[in-house]
PDB file of C-alpha atoms and ligand atoms in Angstrom:
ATOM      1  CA  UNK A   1    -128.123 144.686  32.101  1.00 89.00           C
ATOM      2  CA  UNK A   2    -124.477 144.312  31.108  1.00 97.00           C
ATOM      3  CA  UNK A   3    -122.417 147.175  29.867  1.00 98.00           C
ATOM      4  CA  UNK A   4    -121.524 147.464  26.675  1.00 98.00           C
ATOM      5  CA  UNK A   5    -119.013 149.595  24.434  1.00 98.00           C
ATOM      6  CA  UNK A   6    -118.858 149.052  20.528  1.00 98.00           C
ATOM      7  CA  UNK A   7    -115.540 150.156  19.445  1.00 98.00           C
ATOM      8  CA  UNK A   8    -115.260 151.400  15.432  1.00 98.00           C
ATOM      9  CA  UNK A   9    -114.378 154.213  13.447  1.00 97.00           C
ATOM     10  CA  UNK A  10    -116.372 157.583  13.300  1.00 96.00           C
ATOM     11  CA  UNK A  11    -118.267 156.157   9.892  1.00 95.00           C
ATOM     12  CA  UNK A  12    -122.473 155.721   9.828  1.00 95.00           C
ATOM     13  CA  UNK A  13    -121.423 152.851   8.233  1.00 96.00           C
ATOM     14  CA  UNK A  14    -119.407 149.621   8.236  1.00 97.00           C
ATOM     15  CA  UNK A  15    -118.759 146.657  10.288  1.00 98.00           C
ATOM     16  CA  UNK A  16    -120.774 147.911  13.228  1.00 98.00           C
ATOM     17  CA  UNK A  17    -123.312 150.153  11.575  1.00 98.00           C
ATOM     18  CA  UNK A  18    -125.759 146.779  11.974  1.00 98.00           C
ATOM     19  CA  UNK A  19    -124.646 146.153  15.154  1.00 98.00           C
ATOM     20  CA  UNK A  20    -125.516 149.660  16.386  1.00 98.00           C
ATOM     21  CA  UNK A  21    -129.169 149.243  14.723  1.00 98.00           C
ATOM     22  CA  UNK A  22    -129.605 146.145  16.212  1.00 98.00           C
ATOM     23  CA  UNK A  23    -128.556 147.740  19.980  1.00 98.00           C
ATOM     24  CA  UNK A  24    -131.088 150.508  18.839  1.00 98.00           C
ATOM     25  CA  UNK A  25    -133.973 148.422  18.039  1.00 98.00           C
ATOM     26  CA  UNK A  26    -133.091 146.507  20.710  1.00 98.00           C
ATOM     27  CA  UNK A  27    -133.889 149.459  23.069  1.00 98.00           C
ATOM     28  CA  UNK A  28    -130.436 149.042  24.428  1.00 98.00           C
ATOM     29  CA  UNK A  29    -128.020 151.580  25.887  1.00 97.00           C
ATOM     30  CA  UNK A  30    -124.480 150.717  24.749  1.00 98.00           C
ATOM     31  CA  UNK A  31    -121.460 152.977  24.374  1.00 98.00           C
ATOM     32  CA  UNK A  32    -120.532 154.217  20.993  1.00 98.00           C
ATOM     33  CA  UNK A  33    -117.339 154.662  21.031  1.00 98.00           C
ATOM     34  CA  UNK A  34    -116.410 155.980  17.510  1.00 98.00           C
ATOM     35  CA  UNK A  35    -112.430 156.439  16.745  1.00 97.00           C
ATOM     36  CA  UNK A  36    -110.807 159.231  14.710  1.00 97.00           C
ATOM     37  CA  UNK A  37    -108.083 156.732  12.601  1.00 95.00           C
ATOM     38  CA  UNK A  38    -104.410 157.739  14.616  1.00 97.00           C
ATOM     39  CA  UNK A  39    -106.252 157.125  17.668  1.00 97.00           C
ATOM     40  CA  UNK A  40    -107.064 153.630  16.064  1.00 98.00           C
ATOM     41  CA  UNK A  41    -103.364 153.497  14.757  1.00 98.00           C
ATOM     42  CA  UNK A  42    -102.562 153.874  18.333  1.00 98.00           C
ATOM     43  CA  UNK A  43    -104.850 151.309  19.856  1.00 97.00           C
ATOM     44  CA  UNK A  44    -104.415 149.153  16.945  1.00 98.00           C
ATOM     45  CA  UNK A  45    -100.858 147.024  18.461  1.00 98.00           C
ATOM     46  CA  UNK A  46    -103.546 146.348  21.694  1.00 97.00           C
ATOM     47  CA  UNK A  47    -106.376 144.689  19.491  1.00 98.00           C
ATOM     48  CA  UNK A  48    -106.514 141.214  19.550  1.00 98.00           C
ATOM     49  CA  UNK A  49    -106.600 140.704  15.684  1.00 98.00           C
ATOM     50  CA  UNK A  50    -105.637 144.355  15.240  1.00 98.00           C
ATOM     51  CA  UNK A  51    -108.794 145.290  13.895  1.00 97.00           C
ATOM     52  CA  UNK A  52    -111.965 146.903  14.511  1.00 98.00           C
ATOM     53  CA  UNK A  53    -115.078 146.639  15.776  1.00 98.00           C
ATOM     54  CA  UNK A  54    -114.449 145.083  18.808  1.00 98.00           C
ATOM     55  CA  UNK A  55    -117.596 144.417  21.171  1.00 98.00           C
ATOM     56  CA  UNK A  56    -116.845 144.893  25.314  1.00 98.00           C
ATOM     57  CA  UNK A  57    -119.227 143.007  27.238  1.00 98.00           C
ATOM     58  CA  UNK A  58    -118.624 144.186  30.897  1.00 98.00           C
ATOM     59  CA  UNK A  59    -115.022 144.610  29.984  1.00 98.00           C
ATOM     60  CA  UNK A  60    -114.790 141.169  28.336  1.00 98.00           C
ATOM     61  CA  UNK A  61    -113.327 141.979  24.312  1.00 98.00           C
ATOM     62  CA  UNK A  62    -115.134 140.253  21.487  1.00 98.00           C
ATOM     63  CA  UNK A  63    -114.260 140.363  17.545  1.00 98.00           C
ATOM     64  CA  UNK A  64    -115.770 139.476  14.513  1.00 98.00           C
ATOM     65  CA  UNK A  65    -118.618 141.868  13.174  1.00 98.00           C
ATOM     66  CA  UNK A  66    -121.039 139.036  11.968  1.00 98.00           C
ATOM     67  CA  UNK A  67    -120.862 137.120  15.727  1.00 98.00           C
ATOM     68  CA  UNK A  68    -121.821 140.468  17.227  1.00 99.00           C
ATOM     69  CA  UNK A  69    -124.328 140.821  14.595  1.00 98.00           C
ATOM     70  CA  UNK A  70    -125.952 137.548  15.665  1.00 98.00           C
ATOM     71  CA  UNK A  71    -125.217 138.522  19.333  1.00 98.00           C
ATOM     72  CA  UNK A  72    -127.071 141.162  19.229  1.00 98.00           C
ATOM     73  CA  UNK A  73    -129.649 140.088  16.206  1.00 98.00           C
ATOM     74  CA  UNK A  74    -130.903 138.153  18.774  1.00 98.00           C
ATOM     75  CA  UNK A  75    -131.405 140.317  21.570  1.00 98.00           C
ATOM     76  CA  UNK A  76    -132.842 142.802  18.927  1.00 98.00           C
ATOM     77  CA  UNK A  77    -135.251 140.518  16.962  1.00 98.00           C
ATOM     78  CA  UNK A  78    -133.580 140.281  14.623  1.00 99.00           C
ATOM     79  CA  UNK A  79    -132.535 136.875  13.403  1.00 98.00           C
ATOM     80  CA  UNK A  80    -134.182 133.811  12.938  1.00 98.00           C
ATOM     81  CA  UNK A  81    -134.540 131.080  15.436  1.00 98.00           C
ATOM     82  CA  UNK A  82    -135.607 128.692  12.555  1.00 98.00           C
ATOM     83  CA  UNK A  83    -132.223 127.165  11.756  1.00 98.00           C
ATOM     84  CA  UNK A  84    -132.929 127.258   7.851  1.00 97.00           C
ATOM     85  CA  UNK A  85    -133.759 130.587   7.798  1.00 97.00           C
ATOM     86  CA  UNK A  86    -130.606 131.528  10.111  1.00 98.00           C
ATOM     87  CA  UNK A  87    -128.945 129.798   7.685  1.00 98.00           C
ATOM     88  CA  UNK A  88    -129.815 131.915   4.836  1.00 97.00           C
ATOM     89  CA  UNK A  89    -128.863 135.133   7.108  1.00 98.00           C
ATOM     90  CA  UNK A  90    -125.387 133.685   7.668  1.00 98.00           C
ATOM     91  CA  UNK A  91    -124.771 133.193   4.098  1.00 98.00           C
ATOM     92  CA  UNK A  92    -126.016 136.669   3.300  1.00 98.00           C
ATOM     93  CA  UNK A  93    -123.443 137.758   6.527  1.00 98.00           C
ATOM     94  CA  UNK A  94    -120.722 135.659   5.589  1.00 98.00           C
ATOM     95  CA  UNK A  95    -120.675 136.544   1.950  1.00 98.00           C
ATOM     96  CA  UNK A  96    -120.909 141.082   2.543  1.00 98.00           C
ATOM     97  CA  UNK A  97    -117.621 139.938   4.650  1.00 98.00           C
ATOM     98  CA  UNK A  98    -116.242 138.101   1.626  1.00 98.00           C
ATOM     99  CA  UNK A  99    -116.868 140.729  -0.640  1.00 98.00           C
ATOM    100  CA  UNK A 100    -115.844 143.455   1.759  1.00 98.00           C
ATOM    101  CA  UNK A 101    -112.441 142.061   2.093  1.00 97.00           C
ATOM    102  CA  UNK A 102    -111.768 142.155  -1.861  1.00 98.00           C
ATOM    103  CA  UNK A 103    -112.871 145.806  -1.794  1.00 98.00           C
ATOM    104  CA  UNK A 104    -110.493 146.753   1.207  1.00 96.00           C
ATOM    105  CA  UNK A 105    -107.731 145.660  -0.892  1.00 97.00           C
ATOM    106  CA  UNK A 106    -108.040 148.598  -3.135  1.00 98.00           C
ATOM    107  CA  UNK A 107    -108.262 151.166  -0.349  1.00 96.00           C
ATOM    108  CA  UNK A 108    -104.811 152.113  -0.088  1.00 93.00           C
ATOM    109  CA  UNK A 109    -104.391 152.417  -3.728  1.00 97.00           C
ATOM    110  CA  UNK A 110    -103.848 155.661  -5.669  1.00 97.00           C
ATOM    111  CA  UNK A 111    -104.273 156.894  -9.038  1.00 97.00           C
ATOM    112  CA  UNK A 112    -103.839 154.493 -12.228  1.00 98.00           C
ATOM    113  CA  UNK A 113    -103.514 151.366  -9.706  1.00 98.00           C
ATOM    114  CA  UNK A 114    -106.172 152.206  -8.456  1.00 98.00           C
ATOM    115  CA  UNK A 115    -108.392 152.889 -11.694  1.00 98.00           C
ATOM    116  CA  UNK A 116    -107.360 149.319 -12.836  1.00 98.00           C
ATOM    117  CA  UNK A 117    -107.817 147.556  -9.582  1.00 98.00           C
ATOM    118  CA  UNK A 118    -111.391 149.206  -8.977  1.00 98.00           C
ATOM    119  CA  UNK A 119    -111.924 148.239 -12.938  1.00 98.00           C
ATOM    120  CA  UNK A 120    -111.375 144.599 -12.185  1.00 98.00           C
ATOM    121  CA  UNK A 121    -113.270 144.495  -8.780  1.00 98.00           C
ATOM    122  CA  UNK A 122    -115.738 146.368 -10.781  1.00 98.00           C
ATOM    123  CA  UNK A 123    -116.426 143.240 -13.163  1.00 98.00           C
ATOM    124  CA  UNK A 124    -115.249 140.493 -11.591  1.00 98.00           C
ATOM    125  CA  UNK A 125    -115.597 139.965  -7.860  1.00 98.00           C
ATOM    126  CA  UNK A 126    -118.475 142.929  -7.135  1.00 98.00           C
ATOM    127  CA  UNK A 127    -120.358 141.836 -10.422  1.00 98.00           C
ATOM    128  CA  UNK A 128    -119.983 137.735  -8.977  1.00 98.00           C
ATOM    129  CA  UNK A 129    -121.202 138.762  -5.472  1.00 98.00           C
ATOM    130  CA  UNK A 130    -123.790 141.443  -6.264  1.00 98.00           C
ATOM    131  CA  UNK A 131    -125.484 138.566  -8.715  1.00 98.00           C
ATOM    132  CA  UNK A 132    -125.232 136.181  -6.239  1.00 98.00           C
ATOM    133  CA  UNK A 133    -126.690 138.382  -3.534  1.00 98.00           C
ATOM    134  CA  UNK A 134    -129.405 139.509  -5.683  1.00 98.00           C
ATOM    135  CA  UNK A 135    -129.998 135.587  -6.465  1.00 97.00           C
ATOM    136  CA  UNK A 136    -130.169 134.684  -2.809  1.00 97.00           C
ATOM    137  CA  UNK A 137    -133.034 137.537  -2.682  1.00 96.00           C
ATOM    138  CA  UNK A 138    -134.929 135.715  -5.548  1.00 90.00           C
ATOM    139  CA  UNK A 139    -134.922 133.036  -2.934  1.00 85.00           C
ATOM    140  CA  UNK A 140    -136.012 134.660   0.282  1.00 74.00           C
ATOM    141  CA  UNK A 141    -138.532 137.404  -1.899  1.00 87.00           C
ATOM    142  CA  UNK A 142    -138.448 140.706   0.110  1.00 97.00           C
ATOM    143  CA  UNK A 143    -135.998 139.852   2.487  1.00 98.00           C
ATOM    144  CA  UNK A 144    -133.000 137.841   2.905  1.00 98.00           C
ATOM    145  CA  UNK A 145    -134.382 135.181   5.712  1.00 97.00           C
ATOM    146  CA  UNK A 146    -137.513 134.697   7.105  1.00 97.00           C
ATOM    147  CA  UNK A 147    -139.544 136.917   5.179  1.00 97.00           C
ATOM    148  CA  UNK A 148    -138.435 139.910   7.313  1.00 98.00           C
ATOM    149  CA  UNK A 149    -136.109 142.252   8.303  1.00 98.00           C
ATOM    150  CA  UNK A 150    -132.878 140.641   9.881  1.00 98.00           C
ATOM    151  CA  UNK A 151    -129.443 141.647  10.703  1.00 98.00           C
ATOM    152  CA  UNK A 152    -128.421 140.215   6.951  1.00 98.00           C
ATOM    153  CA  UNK A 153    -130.561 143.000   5.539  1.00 98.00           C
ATOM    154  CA  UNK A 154    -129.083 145.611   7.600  1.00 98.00           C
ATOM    155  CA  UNK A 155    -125.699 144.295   6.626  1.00 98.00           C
ATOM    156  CA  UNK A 156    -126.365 144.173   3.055  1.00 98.00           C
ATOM    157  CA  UNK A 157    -127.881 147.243   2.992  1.00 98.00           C
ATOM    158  CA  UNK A 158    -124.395 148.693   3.782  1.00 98.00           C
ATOM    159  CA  UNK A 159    -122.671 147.721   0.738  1.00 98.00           C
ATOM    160  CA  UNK A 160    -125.552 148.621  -1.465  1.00 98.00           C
ATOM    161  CA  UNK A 161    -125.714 151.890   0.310  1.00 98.00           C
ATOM    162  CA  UNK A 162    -121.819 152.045  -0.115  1.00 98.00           C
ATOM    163  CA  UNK A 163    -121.435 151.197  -3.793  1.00 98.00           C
ATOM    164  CA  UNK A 164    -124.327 153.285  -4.889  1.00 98.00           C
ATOM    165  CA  UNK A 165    -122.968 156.435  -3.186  1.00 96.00           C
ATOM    166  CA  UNK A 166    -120.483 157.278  -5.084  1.00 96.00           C
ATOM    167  CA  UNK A 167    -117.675 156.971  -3.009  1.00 96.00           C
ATOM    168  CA  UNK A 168    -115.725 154.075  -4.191  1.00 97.00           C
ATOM    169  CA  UNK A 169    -113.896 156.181  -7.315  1.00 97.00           C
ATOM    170  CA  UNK A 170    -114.081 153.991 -10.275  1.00 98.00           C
ATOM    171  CA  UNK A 171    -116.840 152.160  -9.207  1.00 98.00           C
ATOM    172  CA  UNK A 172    -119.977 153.003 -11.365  1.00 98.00           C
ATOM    173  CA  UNK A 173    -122.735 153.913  -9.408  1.00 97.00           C
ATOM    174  CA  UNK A 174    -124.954 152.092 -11.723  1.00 98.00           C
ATOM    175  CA  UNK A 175    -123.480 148.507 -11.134  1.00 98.00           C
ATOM    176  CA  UNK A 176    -125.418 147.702  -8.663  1.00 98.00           C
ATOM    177  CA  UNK A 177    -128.570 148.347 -10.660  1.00 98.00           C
ATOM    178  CA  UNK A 178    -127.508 146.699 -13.803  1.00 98.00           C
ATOM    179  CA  UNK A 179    -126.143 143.530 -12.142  1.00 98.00           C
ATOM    180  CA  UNK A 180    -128.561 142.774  -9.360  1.00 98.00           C
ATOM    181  CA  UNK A 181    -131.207 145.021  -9.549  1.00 97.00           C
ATOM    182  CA  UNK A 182    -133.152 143.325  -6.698  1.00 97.00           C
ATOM    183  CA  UNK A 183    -131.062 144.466  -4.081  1.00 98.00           C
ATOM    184  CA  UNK A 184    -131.189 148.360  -5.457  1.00 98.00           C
ATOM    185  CA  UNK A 185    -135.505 147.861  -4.195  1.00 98.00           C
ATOM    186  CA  UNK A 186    -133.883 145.794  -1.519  1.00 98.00           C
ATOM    187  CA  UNK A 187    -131.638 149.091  -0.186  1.00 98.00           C
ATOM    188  CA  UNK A 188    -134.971 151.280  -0.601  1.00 98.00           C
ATOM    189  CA  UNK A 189    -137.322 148.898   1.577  1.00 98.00           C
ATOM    190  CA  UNK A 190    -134.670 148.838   4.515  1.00 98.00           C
ATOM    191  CA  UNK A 191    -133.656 152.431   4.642  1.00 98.00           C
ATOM    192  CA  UNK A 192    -137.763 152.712   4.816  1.00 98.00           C
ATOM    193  CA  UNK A 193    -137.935 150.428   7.449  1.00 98.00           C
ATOM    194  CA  UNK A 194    -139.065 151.660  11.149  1.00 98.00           C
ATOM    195  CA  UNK A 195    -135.966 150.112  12.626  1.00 98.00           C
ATOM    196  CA  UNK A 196    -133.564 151.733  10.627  1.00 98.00           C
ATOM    197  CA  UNK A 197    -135.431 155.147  10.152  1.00 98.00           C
ATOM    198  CA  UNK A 198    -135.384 155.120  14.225  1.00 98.00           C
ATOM    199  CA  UNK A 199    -131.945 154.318  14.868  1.00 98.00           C
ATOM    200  CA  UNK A 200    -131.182 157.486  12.229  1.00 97.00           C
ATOM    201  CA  UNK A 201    -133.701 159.947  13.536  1.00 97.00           C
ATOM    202  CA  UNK A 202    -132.297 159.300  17.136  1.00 95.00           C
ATOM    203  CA  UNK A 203    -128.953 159.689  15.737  1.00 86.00           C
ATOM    204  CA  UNK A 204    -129.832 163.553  14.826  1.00 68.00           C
TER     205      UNK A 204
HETATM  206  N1  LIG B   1    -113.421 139.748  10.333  1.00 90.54           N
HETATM  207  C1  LIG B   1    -113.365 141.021  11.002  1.00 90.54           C
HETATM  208  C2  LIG B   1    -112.687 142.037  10.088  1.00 90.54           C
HETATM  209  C3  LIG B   1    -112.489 143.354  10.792  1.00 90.54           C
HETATM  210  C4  LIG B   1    -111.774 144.393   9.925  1.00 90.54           C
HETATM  211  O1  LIG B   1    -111.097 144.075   8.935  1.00 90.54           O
HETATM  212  N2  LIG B   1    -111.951 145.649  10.319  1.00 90.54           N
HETATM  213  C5  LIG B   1    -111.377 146.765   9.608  1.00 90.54           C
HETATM  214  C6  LIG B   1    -112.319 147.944   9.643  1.00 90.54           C
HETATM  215  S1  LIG B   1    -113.877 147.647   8.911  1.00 90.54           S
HETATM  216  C7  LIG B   1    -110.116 147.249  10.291  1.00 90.54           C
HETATM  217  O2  LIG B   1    -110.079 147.361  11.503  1.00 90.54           O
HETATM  218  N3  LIG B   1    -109.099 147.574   9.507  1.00 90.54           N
HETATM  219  C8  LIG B   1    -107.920 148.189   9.996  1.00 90.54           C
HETATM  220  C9  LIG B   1    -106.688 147.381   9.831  1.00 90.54           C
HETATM  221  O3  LIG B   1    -106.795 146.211   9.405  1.00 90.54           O
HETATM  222  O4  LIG B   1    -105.630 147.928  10.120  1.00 90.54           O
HETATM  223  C10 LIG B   1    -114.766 141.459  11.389  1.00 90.54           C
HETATM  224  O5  LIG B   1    -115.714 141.090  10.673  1.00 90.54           O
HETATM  225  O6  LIG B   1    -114.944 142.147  12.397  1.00 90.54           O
END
């Protein structure tokens, strides 16, 4: 079994919270390294895109969150190995990355910038994505491929689980359920699911 060290911030969240499921159901060991931000600012010149997570497979770097999510998806289970249906996940994958980078562009931003930035992600490229999400879920029914849990649920899950916390000020906690409402029964059927109520209770 090769070694492996996931490399991302301290968060139960983000970029490599699927990946870590996916080790989990797996039933494989890996090292979770988890970074407190200035010791990411001082890493951060060595990364090869200057960004995290980054996936070390016996000391060999990769990047990119969604080919570590089909990486280990597949060890795990977890995606399909009908090509339609891995299709579907990789939209569902490719478009939480799409979204996620629109919503990173308001992190830095404070006070009225921020209320009017947050306002516009808030109906325009959230309200686009989260209908088009919860579209792609009229598709696949319970699921977003193959009629069962895959690394795109996990990865969706996130962002529902993100925008309906609370924590992104000046996003209303009630978009999600007004705009795609499919994906607010979607968040409750994978935070119920086995693999991702094991990963947590092991995480205690
Ligand atoms: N396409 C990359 C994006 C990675 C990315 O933007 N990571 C963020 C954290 S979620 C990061 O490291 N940001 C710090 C920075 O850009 O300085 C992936 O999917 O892994």
């Amino acid at each position: 079994m090769p070694h492996y060290k996931l490399t991302y911030f301290d968060l139960d969240g983000g970029r490599a919270e699927p990946v870590r499921i996916a080790f989990h159901a797996a039933g494989i060991e890996f090292e979770d390294v988890r970074l407190p931000f200035p010791a990411f600012m001082e890493m951060r010149g060595n990364l090869r895109f200057r960004c995290v997570p980054v996936l070390e497979i016996d000391g060999i770097a990769v990047t990119q969150s969604n080919a570590m999510c089909r990486y280990v998806g597949k060890l795990a289970g977890l995606y399909p190995e009908n090509p339609v249906e891995a299709l579907y996940c990789d939209e569902a994958l490719g478009a939480i990355e799409d979204v996620l980078h629109h919503i990173v562009a308001t992190l830095g931003m404070k006070d009225d910038e921020l209320k009017v930035a947050r306002q516009k992600l808030a109906e325009g490229w959230l309200t686009i994505y989260l209908k088009g999400l919860n579209e792609m879920l009229e598709r696949g029914g319970d699921y977003f491929a193959d009629g069962r849990l895959t690394v795109a649920d996990l990865k969706v899950f996130g962002l529902t689980k993100w925008l309906l916390s609370g924590d992104l000020d000046h996003i209303p906690t009630d978009l999600v359920g007004n705009v795609a409402p499919r994906l607010v029964e979607h968040a409750s059927r994978v935070s119920a699911d086995p693999v991702v109520t094991g990963y947590y209770s092991d995480r205690k």
